[in-house]
Amino acid sequence: MFKQFFILIFTTFIINSTLMAKQKPTLIFYCGITMVKPIKQMAKIIEEKYNCNIKISQGGSKDLYDALKYSKKGDLYLPGSDSYRIKNKKDSLIIDSAFIGYNQAAIFVEKNNPLKIKDLEAFVNSMNSSILCNPNSGSIGKMTKKIFLAYKGEDFFNEAYDNAIEIGTDSRNLNRSLIEKRTNITINWKATAMWNENSKHIDVIEIDEKYAPKKRLEINLLSFSKNKKIAKAFMEFAKSKQGQQIMKEYGF
């Protein structure tokens, strides 16, 4: 009798737990790899406050946009540059946005810069082993192309990419190549050099802002979001004083 009662109670608990889990809203956040760390920290706060789950889909900014456009599922999108919002405005998939900070590109070299690299000319020097991001995938690849074109035009852009020994897909891939010493120079988003796993391996060389302007970071609300109230709350938190402090902790 006791055993049957225990089974009944246990079964009821499982059923109720399952129902509660099903009722718990789940948000999908498409996030460029460079911004994943602060967004994960904010997500934990929002999950606790609004009793929800937040799944973060990370990758190159263009790949993420292509995925959300195809699936028509998800709630928020944060690319590495607001150019993705502007370029894709015609699709009407983004209905609101919140400015949360800036991204800026820089030259990344080995710690203490043993090769004494000074500027962008290093990318056409065959003595250097460079990795550059694919200009058609990640936001840093798109930015790298803009930098080279602004610096010396299409010939320099082509020469720099021809000289690269690796073509990467995103900011994490670029940093890993330097840390593993497969290459010794790249262009990447400056904030990633400040992360604990990267800072002891990488030094940053600034690029003149006329070639590498600051890029706005904006969280975008998707038109097909099924959790707009919580999504908007996330956006508001990200631009609040507490959210901005989290962004600064990660170099933004």
PDB file of N, CA and C in Angstrom, residues 126-173:
ATOM      1  N   SER A 126      55.497  38.868 -46.295  1.00  0.00           N
ATOM      2  CA  SER A 126      55.497  37.406 -46.383  1.00  0.00           C
ATOM      3  C   SER A 126      56.246  36.740 -45.235  1.00  0.00           C
ATOM      4  N   MET A 127      56.972  37.516 -44.432  1.00  0.00           N
ATOM      5  CA  MET A 127      57.679  36.962 -43.280  1.00  0.00           C
ATOM      6  C   MET A 127      56.727  36.689 -42.114  1.00  0.00           C
ATOM      7  N   ASN A 128      55.539  37.274 -42.170  1.00  0.00           N
ATOM      8  CA  ASN A 128      54.568  37.101 -41.093  1.00  0.00           C
ATOM      9  C   ASN A 128      53.555  36.014 -41.446  1.00  0.00           C
ATOM     10  N   SER A 129      53.126  35.274 -40.425  1.00  0.00           N
ATOM     11  CA  SER A 129      52.114  34.233 -40.613  1.00  0.00           C
ATOM     12  C   SER A 129      50.787  34.767 -40.075  1.00  0.00           C
ATOM     13  N   SER A 130      49.918  35.176 -40.975  1.00  0.00           N
ATOM     14  CA  SER A 130      48.671  35.809 -40.543  1.00  0.00           C
ATOM     15  C   SER A 130      47.464  34.908 -40.747  1.00  0.00           C
ATOM     16  N   ILE A 131      46.450  35.145 -39.909  1.00  0.00           N
ATOM     17  CA  ILE A 131      45.138  34.551 -40.105  1.00  0.00           C
ATOM     18  C   ILE A 131      44.160  35.708 -40.207  1.00  0.00           C
ATOM     19  N   LEU A 132      43.268  35.656 -41.200  1.00  0.00           N
ATOM     20  CA  LEU A 132      42.259  36.690 -41.379  1.00  0.00           C
ATOM     21  C   LEU A 132      40.895  36.026 -41.462  1.00  0.00           C
ATOM     22  N   CYS A 133      39.882  36.723 -40.970  1.00  0.00           N
ATOM     23  CA  CYS A 133      38.531  36.160 -40.983  1.00  0.00           C
ATOM     24  C   CYS A 133      37.914  36.286 -42.368  1.00  0.00           C
ATOM     25  N   ASN A 134      37.176  35.273 -42.751  1.00  0.00           N
ATOM     26  CA  ASN A 134      36.439  35.291 -44.009  1.00  0.00           C
ATOM     27  C   ASN A 134      35.550  36.537 -44.067  1.00  0.00           C
ATOM     28  N   PRO A 135      35.740  37.404 -45.064  1.00  0.00           N
ATOM     29  CA  PRO A 135      34.959  38.647 -45.128  1.00  0.00           C
ATOM     30  C   PRO A 135      33.481  38.423 -45.425  1.00  0.00           C
ATOM     31  N   ASN A 136      33.110  37.181 -45.744  1.00  0.00           N
ATOM     32  CA  ASN A 136      31.713  36.887 -46.061  1.00  0.00           C
ATOM     33  C   ASN A 136      30.981  36.151 -44.956  1.00  0.00           C
ATOM     34  N   SER A 137      31.624  35.998 -43.780  1.00  0.00           N
ATOM     35  CA  SER A 137      30.940  35.275 -42.697  1.00  0.00           C
ATOM     36  C   SER A 137      30.854  36.129 -41.436  1.00  0.00           C
ATOM     37  N   GLY A 138      31.898  36.082 -40.586  1.00  0.00           N
ATOM     38  CA  GLY A 138      31.857  36.802 -39.321  1.00  0.00           C
ATOM     39  C   GLY A 138      31.942  38.312 -39.486  1.00  0.00           C
ATOM     40  N   SER A 139      31.439  39.040 -38.483  1.00  0.00           N
ATOM     41  CA  SER A 139      31.463  40.507 -38.526  1.00  0.00           C
ATOM     42  C   SER A 139      32.887  41.041 -38.582  1.00  0.00           C
ATOM     43  N   ILE A 140      33.844  40.347 -37.937  1.00  0.00           N
ATOM     44  CA  ILE A 140      35.222  40.836 -37.956  1.00  0.00           C
ATOM     45  C   ILE A 140      35.838  40.648 -39.349  1.00  0.00           C
ATOM     46  N   GLY A 141      35.377  39.664 -40.093  1.00  0.00           N
ATOM     47  CA  GLY A 141      35.842  39.503 -41.463  1.00  0.00           C
ATOM     48  C   GLY A 141      35.372  40.645 -42.341  1.00  0.00           C
ATOM     49  N   LYS A 142      34.123  41.010 -42.170  1.00  0.00           N
ATOM     50  CA  LYS A 142      33.563  42.138 -42.914  1.00  0.00           C
ATOM     51  C   LYS A 142      34.295  43.430 -42.561  1.00  0.00           C
ATOM     52  N   MET A 143      34.609  43.597 -41.258  1.00  0.00           N
ATOM     53  CA  MET A 143      35.310  44.792 -40.812  1.00  0.00           C
ATOM     54  C   MET A 143      36.745  44.816 -41.327  1.00  0.00           C
ATOM     55  N   THR A 144      37.403  43.666 -41.345  1.00  0.00           N
ATOM     56  CA  THR A 144      38.774  43.583 -41.850  1.00  0.00           C
ATOM     57  C   THR A 144      38.840  44.035 -43.310  1.00  0.00           C
ATOM     58  N   LYS A 145      37.886  43.593 -44.090  1.00  0.00           N
ATOM     59  CA  LYS A 145      37.840  44.011 -45.489  1.00  0.00           C
ATOM     60  C   LYS A 145      37.701  45.526 -45.597  1.00  0.00           C
ATOM     61  N   LYS A 146      36.825  46.108 -44.793  1.00  0.00           N
ATOM     62  CA  LYS A 146      36.626  47.564 -44.814  1.00  0.00           C
ATOM     63  C   LYS A 146      37.902  48.303 -44.430  1.00  0.00           C
ATOM     64  N   ILE A 147      38.620  47.759 -43.444  1.00  0.00           N
ATOM     65  CA  ILE A 147      39.863  48.388 -42.996  1.00  0.00           C
ATOM     66  C   ILE A 147      40.897  48.405 -44.119  1.00  0.00           C
ATOM     67  N   PHE A 148      41.093  47.269 -44.754  1.00  0.00           N
ATOM     68  CA  PHE A 148      42.092  47.176 -45.821  1.00  0.00           C
ATOM     69  C   PHE A 148      41.727  48.067 -47.007  1.00  0.00           C
ATOM     70  N   LEU A 149      40.453  48.098 -47.361  1.00  0.00           N
ATOM     71  CA  LEU A 149      40.020  48.932 -48.479  1.00  0.00           C
ATOM     72  C   LEU A 149      40.206  50.413 -48.160  1.00  0.00           C
ATOM     73  N   ALA A 150      39.877  50.794 -46.917  1.00  0.00           N
ATOM     74  CA  ALA A 150      40.036  52.193 -46.515  1.00  0.00           C
ATOM     75  C   ALA A 150      41.511  52.584 -46.416  1.00  0.00           C
ATOM     76  N   TYR A 151      42.343  51.623 -46.065  1.00  0.00           N
ATOM     77  CA  TYR A 151      43.774  51.899 -45.876  1.00  0.00           C
ATOM     78  C   TYR A 151      44.492  52.127 -47.207  1.00  0.00           C
ATOM     79  N   LYS A 152      44.378  51.168 -48.119  1.00  0.00           N
ATOM     80  CA  LYS A 152      45.100  51.320 -49.388  1.00  0.00           C
ATOM     81  C   LYS A 152      44.366  50.748 -50.602  1.00  0.00           C
ATOM     82  N   GLY A 153      43.115  50.410 -50.434  1.00  0.00           N
ATOM     83  CA  GLY A 153      42.335  49.989 -51.580  1.00  0.00           C
ATOM     84  C   GLY A 153      42.322  48.495 -51.842  1.00  0.00           C
ATOM     85  N   GLU A 154      41.707  48.134 -52.969  1.00  0.00           N
ATOM     86  CA  GLU A 154      41.444  46.737 -53.293  1.00  0.00           C
ATOM     87  C   GLU A 154      42.712  45.910 -53.499  1.00  0.00           C
ATOM     88  N   ASP A 155      43.748  46.516 -54.070  1.00  0.00           N
ATOM     89  CA  ASP A 155      44.993  45.767 -54.290  1.00  0.00           C
ATOM     90  C   ASP A 155      45.597  45.316 -52.964  1.00  0.00           C
ATOM     91  N   PHE A 156      45.572  46.211 -51.963  1.00  0.00           N
ATOM     92  CA  PHE A 156      46.105  45.861 -50.641  1.00  0.00           C
ATOM     93  C   PHE A 156      45.249  44.767 -49.999  1.00  0.00           C
ATOM     94  N   PHE A 157      43.929  44.911 -50.119  1.00  0.00           N
ATOM     95  CA  PHE A 157      43.003  43.899 -49.582  1.00  0.00           C
ATOM     96  C   PHE A 157      43.312  42.525 -50.172  1.00  0.00           C
ATOM     97  N   ASN A 158      43.436  42.455 -51.480  1.00  0.00           N
ATOM     98  CA  ASN A 158      43.711  41.172 -52.146  1.00  0.00           C
ATOM     99  C   ASN A 158      45.065  40.610 -51.744  1.00  0.00           C
ATOM    100  N   GLU A 159      46.072  41.476 -51.665  1.00  0.00           N
ATOM    101  CA  GLU A 159      47.416  41.021 -51.307  1.00  0.00           C
ATOM    102  C   GLU A 159      47.457  40.491 -49.875  1.00  0.00           C
ATOM    103  N   ALA A 160      46.775  41.196 -48.971  1.00  0.00           N
ATOM    104  CA  ALA A 160      46.752  40.769 -47.565  1.00  0.00           C
ATOM    105  C   ALA A 160      46.092  39.406 -47.412  1.00  0.00           C
ATOM    106  N   TYR A 161      44.981  39.189 -48.100  1.00  0.00           N
ATOM    107  CA  TYR A 161      44.298  37.900 -48.001  1.00  0.00           C
ATOM    108  C   TYR A 161      45.077  36.795 -48.710  1.00  0.00           C
ATOM    109  N   ASP A 162      45.731  37.135 -49.800  1.00  0.00           N
ATOM    110  CA  ASP A 162      46.569  36.144 -50.486  1.00  0.00           C
ATOM    111  C   ASP A 162      47.757  35.732 -49.624  1.00  0.00           C
ATOM    112  N   ASN A 163      48.222  36.659 -48.791  1.00  0.00           N
ATOM    113  CA  ASN A 163      49.390  36.411 -47.951  1.00  0.00           C
ATOM    114  C   ASN A 163      49.044  35.626 -46.686  1.00  0.00           C
ATOM    115  N   ALA A 164      47.749  35.607 -46.310  1.00  0.00           N
ATOM    116  CA  ALA A 164      47.324  34.901 -45.087  1.00  0.00           C
ATOM    117  C   ALA A 164      47.523  33.399 -45.242  1.00  0.00           C
ATOM    118  N   ILE A 165      47.984  32.748 -44.190  1.00  0.00           N
ATOM    119  CA  ILE A 165      48.161  31.295 -44.248  1.00  0.00           C
ATOM    120  C   ILE A 165      46.926  30.552 -43.748  1.00  0.00           C
ATOM    121  N   GLU A 166      46.006  31.293 -43.077  1.00  0.00           N
ATOM    122  CA  GLU A 166      44.739  30.699 -42.642  1.00  0.00           C
ATOM    123  C   GLU A 166      43.619  31.710 -42.851  1.00  0.00           C
ATOM    124  N   ILE A 167      42.442  31.209 -43.189  1.00  0.00           N
ATOM    125  CA  ILE A 167      41.237  32.029 -43.232  1.00  0.00           C
ATOM    126  C   ILE A 167      40.295  31.488 -42.158  1.00  0.00           C
ATOM    127  N   GLY A 168      39.982  32.333 -41.181  1.00  0.00           N
ATOM    128  CA  GLY A 168      39.140  31.907 -40.062  1.00  0.00           C
ATOM    129  C   GLY A 168      37.672  32.202 -40.295  1.00  0.00           C
ATOM    130  N   THR A 169      36.848  31.779 -39.352  1.00  0.00           N
ATOM    131  CA  THR A 169      35.402  31.946 -39.480  1.00  0.00           C
ATOM    132  C   THR A 169      34.807  32.940 -38.499  1.00  0.00           C
ATOM    133  N   ASP A 170      35.493  33.185 -37.368  1.00  0.00           N
ATOM    134  CA  ASP A 170      34.958  34.085 -36.354  1.00  0.00           C
ATOM    135  C   ASP A 170      36.076  34.509 -35.400  1.00  0.00           C
ATOM    136  N   SER A 171      35.765  35.379 -34.461  1.00  0.00           N
ATOM    137  CA  SER A 171      36.775  35.955 -33.558  1.00  0.00           C
ATOM    138  C   SER A 171      37.438  34.896 -32.680  1.00  0.00           C
ATOM    139  N   ARG A 172      36.673  33.907 -32.237  1.00  0.00           N
ATOM    140  CA  ARG A 172      37.232  32.855 -31.373  1.00  0.00           C
ATOM    141  C   ARG A 172      38.262  32.029 -32.126  1.00  0.00           C
ATOM    142  N   ASN A 173      37.954  31.728 -33.371  1.00  0.00           N
ATOM    143  CA  ASN A 173      38.847  30.969 -34.237  1.00  0.00           C
ATOM    144  C   ASN A 173      40.166  31.719 -34.459  1.00  0.00           C
TER     145      ASN A 173
END
